[in-house]
Amino acid sequence: MQKSFPYTKWTFQLGILLPTLVIILLILDVSLGSVNIPLLQIVKALLGAETDKVSWQNIIWEFRMPKAFTAILAGATLAVSGLQMQTLFRNPLAGPYVLGISSGASLGVALVVLASYSLGSIFNTSLLGDWIVVLAASTGSGVVLMAVLALSLKVKDSMTLLIIGLMFGSLAGAIVSVLQFFSEAQQLQIYLIWTFGSLGGLDWNELYLLAVLCGLGLLIAFYLSKPLNTLLMGESYAQSMGINVKKVRILIVVSTSLMAGSVTAFCGPIAFIGLAVPHLTRILFNTANHKVLIPAVALSGMIIMLTCDIVSQLPGSQYILPINAITSLIGAPVVIWVILSKGGIKTSFSR
Amino acid sequence: MSIQLHTKDLAVGYRIKRRDVLIIDHLNVQLMAGKLVCFMGPNGVGKSTLLRTLCGVQRPLRGGVFIQDKAIESIQKDVLARKISVVLTDPVYIGNITVRELVSFGRYPYTGWNMNFSPEDARIIDRAIKETQLQPIADTKLAELSDGQRQKALIARALCQDTDIIILDEPTAHLDLNNRVEIINLLKHLSRQTGKAIVMATHELDLALQTADELWIVGFDKKLQVGFPEDLVLNGKVDHVFQLKGFDLRTGHLEKRKSKRNVSLTGESEGHYLLWTKNALERNGYGIDPENDFTIETMVTSDKAYWKINEGVTLDSLEKLIQYLDQL
């Protein structure tokens, strides 16, 4: 008899391998960039020791570490949000943005950037620009989420919620298109750059705020592992096992909003992670049990996001490619390869 | 025998735009511990709606459902989950968890948020797997199971919830005869051994008549007939509800066609040879008349059966017998 289920030997091995990989990739991510810093100095800096050059310490602690930590937070939370949405809607195509979070954020940013001719100059010159964009994005996603949340109190089943989320997305997209049509090239560029996504824009203060919001969302997700497992069987079964489905649905929306909403506000929309990482993790761990999946998906999200960040800064060059493109560019072929070679994603959602 | 669940003048149905759609009215039924109830009725008559109301998922239009004398709506959801478990018709689309994991979901009403199982929980999980004879596939993924095994796993999950009442909505649908018999026998056995009150909606009239302690029958007149299975057959209630066309349940035969020929059956052999000979003859349009001169004698030796016609021709299978008769 297998007493330790749902944990298998393989789960324990991965439980050591994945965190190790996160640490290795973190060090690698911090060591790469336009300025070449020796690995030994990197490790020294990370351990809090003095580096040979003070500027190195500065670069590592003020630029590279915040960026790497942002990658870790964004990877973990987007992936866990995606997992929650896929389970709630029992749909393999669901992701963190199905509730209209990114559409709301885009609309907020578009309204501020595109609709305000006079503000154009502020964005190029001052730091204020960053904060205005963050504020616009979070207000936008916040408004959409409040609407979705209010509706989730009323709707009877999750599928209705899914359709409403998609409709909000279309609506926001349409308004953004109209705004784009009437705006100047310079404003369009600011908006477009935001949609590329960026992990590098955060200072430590912003990072603390992001960490608190993401941490809260992750805690709720962990707390929801049991209801999520029962939801795999459908809402009626979940209810028959004593789960308050309505309450759980609201908690899932709150948790996803905190995580995906705050990441989108600070980093822009980041595609792909939320959709693909849960599938890759299910195949890797060969389970649908959320007791295993939630920590596993969080770790896998970190790994993939750090990898994407490493690739995006093109070793040895000055340029940082848009993270939103990189995630799909290297992610999509990997997912196609994995699902073709490992027998598909459908075992989690069908018989 | 204690009453686990009863209803008081219950009316079930649903509400569309403030208009009540009544499905079954004036329900006063009881579920007794240790009894297996089969709940039958044509498709679309509201069996699932009644079962959903009984387990508290749906609100009644009028009247009430009482679990051990407590009104169901006054019971907390997590407490109710320790009183009633269900097997639904909803498809379960999870492939990559093991049978044991699925069964262990049944313990969730008894565990905290992080789903740690006590030794007691582990024992109950093992027992549920054993009672449903799933041990050989306990660590197999659901995706690799047959329909019958999957259904048994769902029943094991309900068992593992360790409730006094189990409600099953068509647990034998889409299964072959072997699996149907196995599952119904399993439920019968469980009600006897564990004293659980079990209600099962089913379309298997023949199996229900052989196993149920009580039948609930509902037709399109929105009235539920409750009774001892054989009584309901003999007083015609079953026929009335099912409007079995061309089938006489009391005799167990399809409506008599005009006989091609009447024959008399003789033979001292064991009962079931006579029974199946009779079946073959009747199915092919031959009437049985003990007074008739045309005789068919059934003879059984240690390992073979023979049929002798009018003290003359002897045939060694029923197929040949019918072919021979058809050529006369």
XYZ file of C-alpha atoms in Angstrom:
679
model
C 0.000 0.000 0.000
C 1.202 3.395 -0.949
C 0.888 5.352 2.277
C 2.347 8.701 1.299
C 0.018 9.406 -1.607
C -0.448 11.790 -3.375
C 3.346 12.087 -3.023
C 5.407 9.566 -4.942
C 9.171 9.079 -4.981
C 9.209 11.079 -8.211
C 7.406 13.973 -6.460
C 10.073 14.072 -3.756
C 12.892 13.990 -6.316
C 11.328 16.879 -8.205
C 10.746 18.629 -4.900
C 14.540 18.813 -4.497
C 15.392 19.346 -8.160
C 13.082 22.285 -8.891
C 14.086 24.573 -5.982
C 17.759 23.885 -6.811
C 17.049 24.865 -10.397
C 15.376 28.090 -9.217
C 18.504 29.055 -7.250
C 20.858 28.217 -10.128
C 18.757 30.174 -12.608
C 18.493 33.102 -10.177
C 22.283 33.313 -9.939
C 22.601 32.931 -13.709
C 19.985 35.613 -14.307
C 21.766 38.032 -11.985
C 25.157 37.309 -13.532
C 24.062 38.190 -17.067
C 23.657 41.689 -18.405
C 25.252 44.453 -20.390
C 28.028 44.843 -17.786
C 30.181 41.781 -17.358
C 30.637 40.799 -13.710
C 32.651 37.696 -12.687
C 30.575 34.885 -11.181
C 32.576 34.846 -7.954
C 31.778 38.525 -7.402
C 28.091 37.812 -8.046
C 28.022 35.140 -5.360
C 29.909 37.459 -3.017
C 27.394 40.232 -3.611
C 24.469 37.916 -3.102
C 25.912 36.736 0.217
C 26.181 40.325 1.312
C 29.966 40.576 1.078
C 31.873 43.462 -0.495
C 32.594 43.195 -4.198
C 35.817 44.406 -5.858
C 33.979 47.286 -7.478
C 31.239 49.211 -5.696
C 29.387 49.757 -8.982
C 29.012 45.994 -9.366
C 27.248 45.784 -6.038
C 25.049 48.641 -7.144
C 24.201 46.992 -10.456
C 23.411 43.691 -8.794
C 21.334 45.005 -5.907
C 19.590 47.926 -7.553
C 18.958 46.563 -11.033
C 19.471 42.849 -11.511
C 18.109 41.525 -8.225
C 14.812 43.454 -8.394
C 14.401 42.240 -11.959
C 15.137 38.609 -11.035
C 12.801 38.762 -8.060
C 10.104 40.283 -10.226
C 10.574 37.372 -12.634
C 10.218 34.909 -9.754
C 7.082 36.571 -8.411
C 5.490 37.017 -11.832
C 6.294 33.450 -12.898
C 4.936 31.849 -9.746
C 1.771 33.917 -9.493
C 0.776 33.947 -13.153
C 1.214 30.178 -13.302
C -0.797 29.562 -10.114
C -3.520 31.964 -11.339
C -3.712 30.019 -14.579
C -3.988 26.738 -12.682
C -6.847 28.095 -10.570
C -8.728 29.356 -13.620
C -8.274 26.072 -15.491
C -9.620 24.108 -12.528
C -12.486 26.502 -11.758
C -13.668 26.504 -15.371
C -12.583 22.913 -16.037
C -11.152 24.241 -19.266
C -7.608 23.644 -20.512
C -7.655 26.921 -22.443
C -8.310 29.124 -19.430
C -5.542 31.343 -18.078
C -5.087 34.187 -15.597
C -6.452 36.705 -18.073
C -9.798 35.063 -18.890
C -11.539 37.200 -16.289
C -10.571 40.326 -18.203
C -7.693 41.377 -15.939
C -5.237 42.239 -18.692
C -7.963 43.826 -20.808
C -8.933 46.037 -17.893
C -5.302 46.988 -17.310
C -4.784 47.700 -21.030
C -7.854 49.875 -21.056
C -6.632 51.810 -18.025
C -3.227 52.383 -19.577
C -4.705 53.197 -22.969
C -7.089 55.736 -21.450
C -4.308 57.513 -19.616
C -1.681 57.320 -22.345
C -3.724 57.648 -25.502
C -6.538 59.891 -24.392
C -4.361 62.493 -22.795
C -2.560 64.546 -25.459
C -1.066 66.935 -22.989
C 0.463 64.313 -20.751
C 2.556 62.933 -23.579
C 5.717 64.709 -22.528
C 5.554 63.516 -18.913
C 5.946 59.879 -19.860
C 9.210 60.399 -21.648
C 10.908 62.552 -19.095
C 10.027 61.740 -15.533
C 9.727 58.868 -13.159
C 6.182 59.977 -12.581
C 5.338 58.348 -15.895
C 6.056 54.890 -14.503
C 3.781 55.382 -11.546
C 0.987 56.815 -13.649
C 1.086 53.765 -15.892
C 1.100 51.412 -12.894
C -1.758 53.324 -11.361
C -3.739 53.313 -14.596
C -3.175 49.588 -15.100
C -4.179 48.664 -11.575
C -7.216 50.925 -11.637
C -8.278 49.431 -14.963
C -7.897 45.828 -13.849
C -9.399 46.723 -10.471
C -12.554 48.124 -12.016
C -13.014 45.100 -14.281
C -12.391 42.769 -11.369
C -14.897 44.502 -9.129
C -17.454 44.098 -11.898
C -16.585 40.414 -12.358
C -16.614 39.879 -8.597
C -20.017 41.545 -8.252
C -21.324 39.339 -11.022
C -19.789 36.202 -9.520
C -22.032 36.798 -6.505
C -25.035 36.624 -8.792
C -24.230 33.975 -11.407
C -25.121 30.375 -10.720
C -22.343 28.612 -12.624
C -18.754 29.271 -13.500
C -19.264 29.013 -17.255
C -21.385 32.180 -17.183
C -18.535 33.886 -15.360
C -16.102 32.747 -18.052
C -18.250 34.170 -20.848
C -18.718 37.447 -18.966
C -14.944 37.701 -18.506
C -14.406 37.136 -22.230
C -17.035 39.754 -23.089
C -15.360 42.312 -20.818
C -12.123 41.541 -22.639
C -13.693 42.175 -26.061
C -15.316 45.369 -24.846
C -12.074 46.724 -23.417
C -10.187 45.690 -26.569
C -12.669 47.562 -28.741
C -12.366 50.761 -26.703
C -8.563 50.502 -26.874
C -8.785 50.153 -30.671
C -10.908 53.290 -30.939
C -8.456 55.195 -28.733
C -5.535 53.979 -30.832
C -7.246 55.161 -33.989
C -7.427 58.720 -32.677
C -3.987 59.003 -31.100
C -0.539 60.239 -32.112
C 2.367 58.020 -33.059
C 4.337 58.938 -29.949
C 1.488 57.963 -27.645
C 0.935 54.761 -29.528
C 4.562 53.893 -28.961
C 4.295 54.392 -25.197
C 1.224 52.209 -25.121
C 2.830 49.536 -27.302
C 5.933 49.417 -25.138
C 3.722 48.805 -22.115
C 2.046 45.891 -23.912
C 5.480 44.346 -24.559
C 5.785 43.751 -20.856
C 8.844 44.454 -18.749
C 10.261 42.883 -15.628
C 12.884 45.566 -15.129
C 10.884 48.615 -14.162
C 10.530 47.979 -10.425
C 12.509 49.488 -7.589
C 12.620 47.859 -4.169
C 9.626 49.759 -2.832
C 7.449 48.656 -5.710
C 8.842 45.172 -5.363
C 7.849 44.995 -1.686
C 4.312 46.001 -2.584
C 4.203 43.435 -5.404
C 5.593 40.754 -3.074
C 2.947 41.419 -0.421
C 0.087 41.307 -2.931
C 1.441 38.182 -4.646
C 2.176 36.507 -1.322
C -1.391 37.098 -0.190
C -2.755 35.666 -3.449
C -0.498 32.600 -3.166
C -1.560 32.011 0.444
C -5.214 32.019 -0.601
C -4.390 29.607 -3.426
C -2.679 27.206 -0.993
C -5.635 27.454 1.342
C -7.933 26.574 -1.579
C -6.161 23.323 -2.557
C -8.919 21.163 -1.086
C -11.866 22.941 -2.743
C -9.899 23.040 -6.002
C -9.496 19.263 -5.854
C -13.225 18.793 -5.339
C -13.975 21.241 -8.167
C -12.122 18.876 -10.503
C -15.156 16.604 -10.115
C -17.585 19.416 -10.892
C -19.499 21.889 -8.767
C -22.283 19.517 -7.681
C -19.801 16.984 -6.332
C -17.851 19.774 -4.640
C -21.017 20.905 -2.908
C -21.823 17.353 -1.833
C -18.428 17.229 -0.112
C -19.340 20.214 2.042
C -17.655 22.884 -0.066
C -19.345 26.278 -0.223
C -18.904 26.648 -3.976
C -19.979 30.279 -4.145
C -17.553 31.336 -1.435
C -14.746 29.349 -3.039
C -15.457 30.883 -6.442
C -15.177 34.372 -4.963
C -11.946 33.485 -3.143
C -10.477 32.134 -6.386
C -11.387 35.365 -8.191
C -9.873 37.422 -5.340
C -6.677 35.379 -5.301
C -6.273 35.529 -9.096
C -6.989 39.259 -9.103
C -4.389 39.959 -6.435
C -1.736 37.975 -8.276
C -2.417 38.532 -11.969
C -3.724 42.042 -11.363
C -0.674 43.289 -9.491
C 1.795 41.599 -11.846
C 0.036 43.084 -14.870
C -0.018 46.508 -13.249
C 3.744 46.503 -12.652
C 5.021 44.432 -15.573
C 2.409 44.775 -18.282
C 0.590 41.819 -19.744
C 2.748 38.696 -19.850
C 1.279 36.046 -22.083
C 1.623 32.316 -22.101
C 3.021 31.557 -18.604
C -0.398 31.245 -16.999
C -1.773 29.052 -19.739
C 1.160 26.738 -20.372
C 2.972 26.230 -17.064
C 0.067 24.353 -15.402
C -0.057 21.937 -18.332
C 3.704 21.355 -18.329
C 3.639 20.814 -14.560
C 0.767 18.341 -14.704
C 2.669 16.330 -17.283
C 5.947 16.544 -15.337
C 4.404 15.527 -11.994
C 1.767 13.293 -13.584
C -0.989 14.352 -11.241
C -4.012 16.632 -11.052
C -3.938 16.824 -7.246
C -3.644 20.439 -6.126
C -1.843 19.494 -2.951
C 1.105 18.701 -5.223
C 0.250 21.016 -8.102
C 0.086 24.401 -6.387
C 3.662 24.408 -5.053
C 4.843 22.577 -8.166
C 3.237 25.046 -10.550
C 4.636 27.979 -8.564
C 8.172 26.531 -8.800
C 7.821 25.698 -12.499
C 6.516 29.202 -13.158
C 9.600 30.673 -11.491
C 11.897 28.456 -13.534
C 10.277 29.281 -16.857
C 10.063 33.005 -16.136
C 13.721 33.176 -15.052
C 14.702 31.264 -18.205
C 12.723 33.684 -20.347
C 14.342 36.627 -18.598
C 17.809 35.181 -19.214
C 17.029 34.706 -22.891
C 15.477 38.151 -23.210
C 18.642 39.993 -22.273
C 20.617 38.527 -25.150
C 23.964 37.712 -23.518
C 26.607 40.311 -24.281
C 24.282 42.853 -25.811
C 22.725 46.102 -24.634
C 19.240 45.182 -25.677
C 16.508 43.612 -23.616
C 13.870 42.000 -25.783
C 10.218 42.367 -24.774
C 9.456 39.678 -22.198
C 5.909 39.225 -23.469
C 7.282 38.107 -26.831
C 9.981 35.887 -25.346
C 7.622 33.901 -23.135
C 5.628 32.830 -26.172
C 8.615 32.608 -28.503
C 10.449 29.999 -26.462
C 7.417 28.699 -24.618
C 5.129 27.758 -27.463
C 7.540 25.338 -29.208
C 8.357 23.724 -25.849
C 4.671 23.139 -25.103
C 3.985 21.743 -28.563
C 6.939 19.406 -28.219
C 5.925 18.262 -24.742
C 2.283 17.597 -25.513
C 3.142 15.766 -28.722
C 5.761 13.573 -27.081
C 4.031 12.973 -23.747
C 0.592 11.999 -24.942
C -1.268 15.245 -24.629
C -2.768 17.538 -22.031
C -6.214 16.090 -22.157
C -5.840 13.556 -19.358
C -6.454 16.312 -16.847
C -9.699 17.403 -18.378
C -11.192 14.271 -19.903
C -11.209 10.581 -19.417
C -34.954 0.135 11.987
C -34.365 3.862 12.186
C -35.534 6.498 9.752
C -32.550 8.261 8.213
C -34.427 10.672 6.003
C -38.037 11.596 5.511
C -40.014 14.192 3.620
C -43.086 16.102 4.722
C -45.545 17.029 1.995
C -42.606 17.803 -0.267
C -43.114 19.426 -3.655
C -40.087 19.415 -5.927
C -39.556 21.410 -9.057
C -37.811 24.540 -10.129
C -38.533 28.200 -10.475
C -38.335 29.997 -13.796
C -38.906 33.749 -13.636
C -41.036 33.525 -10.497
C -43.175 30.799 -12.006
C -43.075 27.447 -10.265
C -42.684 24.382 -12.418
C -44.002 21.567 -10.285
C -42.487 18.191 -10.965
C -43.507 15.862 -8.150
C -45.997 16.835 -5.460
C -47.181 15.665 -2.027
C -44.189 13.511 -1.280
C -44.147 11.713 2.035
C -41.404 9.125 1.901
C -39.000 7.598 4.365
C -35.541 6.187 3.969
C -34.764 3.437 6.449
C -31.332 2.384 7.608
C -30.134 -0.811 5.954
C -32.573 -0.641 3.054
C -31.906 -0.340 -0.652
C -34.496 1.734 -2.483
C -34.692 1.688 -6.258
C -36.209 4.791 -7.724
C -37.711 4.310 -11.162
C -39.564 6.268 -13.743
C -39.429 7.225 -17.398
C -36.860 9.722 -18.662
C -37.756 13.345 -18.003
C -40.082 12.658 -15.119
C -37.884 14.440 -12.599
C -35.926 11.693 -10.881
C -32.726 13.726 -10.783
C -34.601 16.791 -9.532
C -36.048 14.826 -6.635
C -32.662 13.309 -5.789
C -31.046 16.755 -5.910
C -33.721 18.058 -3.548
C -33.236 15.114 -1.186
C -29.520 15.790 -0.895
C -30.002 19.501 -0.369
C -28.495 20.806 -3.607
C -31.858 22.162 -4.732
C -34.516 23.944 -2.691
C -37.979 22.402 -2.492
C -40.985 24.388 -3.729
C -42.954 23.410 -0.653
C -42.670 21.085 2.283
C -39.431 19.845 3.721
C -36.695 17.240 3.753
C -35.573 16.033 7.148
C -32.335 14.246 7.918
C -32.699 12.300 11.152
C -35.500 14.708 12.145
C -33.513 17.876 11.356
C -34.649 20.125 8.513
C -32.051 19.863 5.764
C -31.687 23.612 5.231
C -30.831 24.112 8.904
C -27.827 21.769 8.602
C -24.409 23.305 7.853
C -22.937 22.273 4.493
C -19.914 20.580 6.043
C -22.096 18.716 8.538
C -24.479 17.656 5.779
C -21.499 16.251 3.853
C -21.071 13.788 6.737
C -24.715 12.700 6.453
C -25.293 12.283 2.717
C -22.915 11.270 -0.060
C -23.782 11.138 -3.733
C -22.889 9.526 -7.027
C -24.118 11.798 -9.802
C -24.553 11.505 -13.543
C -22.189 14.464 -14.069
C -19.195 13.269 -16.069
C -15.971 13.311 -14.054
C -13.234 14.605 -16.290
C -10.069 13.902 -14.378
C -7.591 11.527 -15.941
C -4.386 11.792 -13.999
C -5.206 11.035 -10.428
C -5.191 7.531 -9.006
C -8.238 5.587 -7.841
C -6.956 5.937 -4.274
C -6.729 9.723 -4.617
C -10.279 9.920 -5.973
C -11.558 7.717 -3.149
C -9.663 9.834 -0.615
C -11.640 12.911 -1.747
C -14.437 11.300 0.259
C -12.528 12.074 3.459
C -12.376 15.809 2.736
C -15.391 16.655 4.955
C -13.347 15.276 7.853
C -9.970 16.913 7.137
C -8.541 20.412 7.402
C -7.545 22.664 4.518
C -4.292 20.831 3.848
C -5.958 17.423 3.484
C -3.823 15.511 5.974
C -5.304 12.078 6.563
C -5.267 10.563 10.026
C -4.592 6.814 10.417
C -8.364 6.498 10.862
C -8.934 8.246 7.516
C -6.369 5.993 5.837
C -8.146 2.948 7.268
C -11.517 4.104 5.923
C -10.013 4.806 2.492
C -8.536 1.295 2.432
C -11.852 -0.184 3.551
C -13.818 1.614 0.822
C -11.359 0.339 -1.786
C -11.630 -3.175 -0.388
C -15.423 -3.179 -0.232
C -15.627 -2.213 -3.887
C -12.874 -4.693 -4.775
C -10.693 -2.035 -6.308
C -7.446 -3.127 -4.597
C -5.765 -4.365 -7.811
C -6.242 -0.976 -9.490
C -5.994 1.271 -6.422
C -2.886 3.010 -7.751
C -4.017 3.140 -11.388
C -4.844 6.473 -12.992
C -8.502 7.131 -13.770
C -7.685 7.616 -17.455
C -6.771 3.924 -17.693
C -10.028 2.597 -16.209
C -13.016 1.063 -17.957
C -16.443 2.634 -17.485
C -17.406 -0.007 -14.933
C -14.239 0.436 -12.884
C -14.650 4.216 -13.003
C -18.212 3.931 -11.714
C -17.049 1.653 -8.918
C -14.361 4.186 -8.016
C -17.035 6.894 -7.764
C -19.101 4.616 -5.530
C -16.018 3.945 -3.419
C -15.537 7.697 -3.036
C -19.109 8.033 -1.777
C -18.567 5.101 0.621
C -15.400 6.698 1.889
C -17.425 9.754 2.847
C -18.879 7.385 5.470
C -22.408 8.781 5.510
C -25.613 7.167 6.741
C -27.317 7.958 3.435
C -26.006 7.373 -0.083
C -27.879 8.749 -3.087
C -26.987 7.466 -6.539
C -28.307 8.815 -9.808
C -28.284 6.071 -12.447
C -25.030 4.457 -11.369
C -25.515 1.649 -13.870
C -26.159 3.734 -16.985
C -23.905 2.842 -19.935
C -22.595 -0.285 -18.243
C -22.737 -3.837 -19.538
C -24.846 -6.479 -17.818
C -21.979 -7.883 -15.747
C -21.092 -4.485 -14.367
C -24.735 -3.616 -13.737
C -25.322 -6.775 -11.752
C -22.056 -6.306 -9.889
C -22.843 -2.722 -8.897
C -26.404 -3.459 -7.816
C -25.232 -6.458 -5.795
C -22.553 -4.298 -4.246
C -25.132 -1.702 -3.168
C -27.440 -4.372 -1.804
C -24.569 -5.900 0.116
C -23.518 -2.504 1.482
C -26.987 -1.644 2.705
C -27.136 -4.993 4.503
C -23.610 -4.982 5.924
C -23.203 -1.363 6.890
C -26.787 -0.384 7.656
C -26.649 2.507 5.213
C -29.815 3.843 3.625
C -29.264 3.771 -0.131
C -31.450 5.272 -2.859
C -30.602 4.539 -6.449
C -32.305 5.916 -9.526
C -32.222 3.272 -12.225
C -33.865 2.037 -15.401
C -33.066 -1.621 -14.728
C -36.547 -2.872 -13.910
C -35.537 -6.533 -13.850
C -32.539 -5.974 -11.583
C -34.481 -3.610 -9.345
C -37.269 -6.145 -8.893
C -34.723 -8.735 -7.828
C -32.751 -6.630 -5.360
C -34.652 -3.595 -4.085
C -36.148 -3.618 -0.597
C -38.516 -0.930 -1.722
C -39.479 0.650 -5.023
C -40.254 4.277 -5.655
C -42.074 4.709 -8.925
C -43.017 7.988 -10.472
C -44.941 8.554 -13.683
C -46.095 11.597 -15.583
C -49.043 12.034 -13.188
C -46.477 13.574 -10.764
C -47.343 11.085 -8.038
C -44.790 8.886 -6.380
C -45.826 5.298 -5.681
C -43.935 3.632 -2.880
C -44.102 -0.014 -2.013
C -42.789 -3.527 -1.844
C -41.577 -4.397 -5.378
C -43.773 -7.445 -5.947
C -46.884 -5.692 -4.602
C -46.400 -2.854 -7.046
C -46.102 -5.328 -9.917
C -49.192 -7.282 -8.927
C -51.430 -4.263 -8.371
C -50.451 -2.951 -11.780
C -48.762 0.256 -10.589
C -45.551 -0.582 -12.432
C -47.393 -1.251 -15.675
C -49.364 1.936 -15.216
C -46.264 4.093 -14.869
C -44.157 2.513 -17.528
C -47.006 1.815 -19.923
C -44.996 -1.154 -21.060
C -46.176 -1.615 -24.563
C -46.662 -5.231 -25.529
C -45.122 -6.563 -22.332
C -47.037 -8.175 -19.512
C -44.901 -7.738 -16.428
C -47.077 -10.000 -14.277
C -46.391 -13.019 -16.448
C -43.036 -11.743 -17.664
C -43.933 -12.169 -21.331
C -44.271 -10.043 -24.371
C -47.840 -9.785 -25.505
C -49.082 -13.083 -26.871
C -48.806 -13.328 -30.585
C -50.985 -15.761 -32.427
C -49.428 -19.155 -31.901
C -48.157 -21.107 -34.880
C -48.875 -24.337 -33.092
C -49.588 -25.491 -29.580
C -47.349 -28.094 -27.999
C -47.215 -29.829 -24.656
C -44.029 -30.082 -22.694
C -43.063 -33.160 -20.754
C -39.942 -34.392 -19.083
C -38.815 -35.057 -15.560
C -35.705 -32.916 -15.866
C -34.564 -30.052 -13.672
C -36.709 -26.934 -13.693
C -34.452 -24.581 -15.583
C -34.254 -26.816 -18.687
C -38.016 -26.744 -18.890
C -38.026 -23.006 -18.240
C -35.654 -22.183 -21.098
C -37.301 -24.643 -23.465
C -40.561 -22.872 -22.743
C -38.864 -19.542 -23.331
C -37.457 -20.643 -26.706
C -40.806 -22.006 -27.845
C -42.790 -18.967 -26.779
C -40.294 -16.548 -28.233
C -40.682 -18.273 -31.568
C -44.445 -18.281 -31.501
C -45.313 -21.713 -30.134
C -47.965 -21.891 -27.453
C -47.708 -24.226 -24.474
C -50.782 -26.337 -23.873
C -50.458 -29.328 -21.531
C -53.505 -30.973 -23.172
C -52.052 -30.917 -26.691
C -51.149 -34.169 -28.427
C -47.987 -32.745 -29.958
C -45.388 -33.478 -27.289
C -41.861 -32.343 -26.732
C -39.952 -34.250 -24.111
C -36.914 -32.725 -22.483
C -34.333 -35.272 -21.452
C -31.234 -34.434 -19.497
C -28.321 -36.789 -19.110
C -25.301 -36.022 -16.972
C -23.780 -33.523 -19.404
C -26.213 -33.028 -22.297
C -29.827 -32.221 -22.957
C -32.017 -33.713 -25.706
C -35.428 -32.904 -26.991
C -37.635 -35.685 -28.303
C -40.581 -34.794 -30.530
C -43.681 -37.008 -30.501
C -41.666 -39.980 -29.262
C -39.719 -39.812 -32.553
C -37.064 -37.376 -33.691
C -34.411 -36.410 -31.116
C -32.561 -33.115 -31.331
C -29.607 -31.924 -29.244
C -30.097 -28.159 -29.194
C -33.005 -25.764 -28.870
C -31.964 -24.033 -32.084
C -32.343 -27.279 -34.003
C -35.646 -27.944 -32.261
C -37.079 -24.608 -33.391
C -35.739 -25.083 -36.925
C -37.342 -28.498 -37.051
C -40.678 -27.188 -35.804
C -40.595 -24.291 -38.257
C -40.238 -26.731 -41.178
C -43.257 -28.817 -40.225
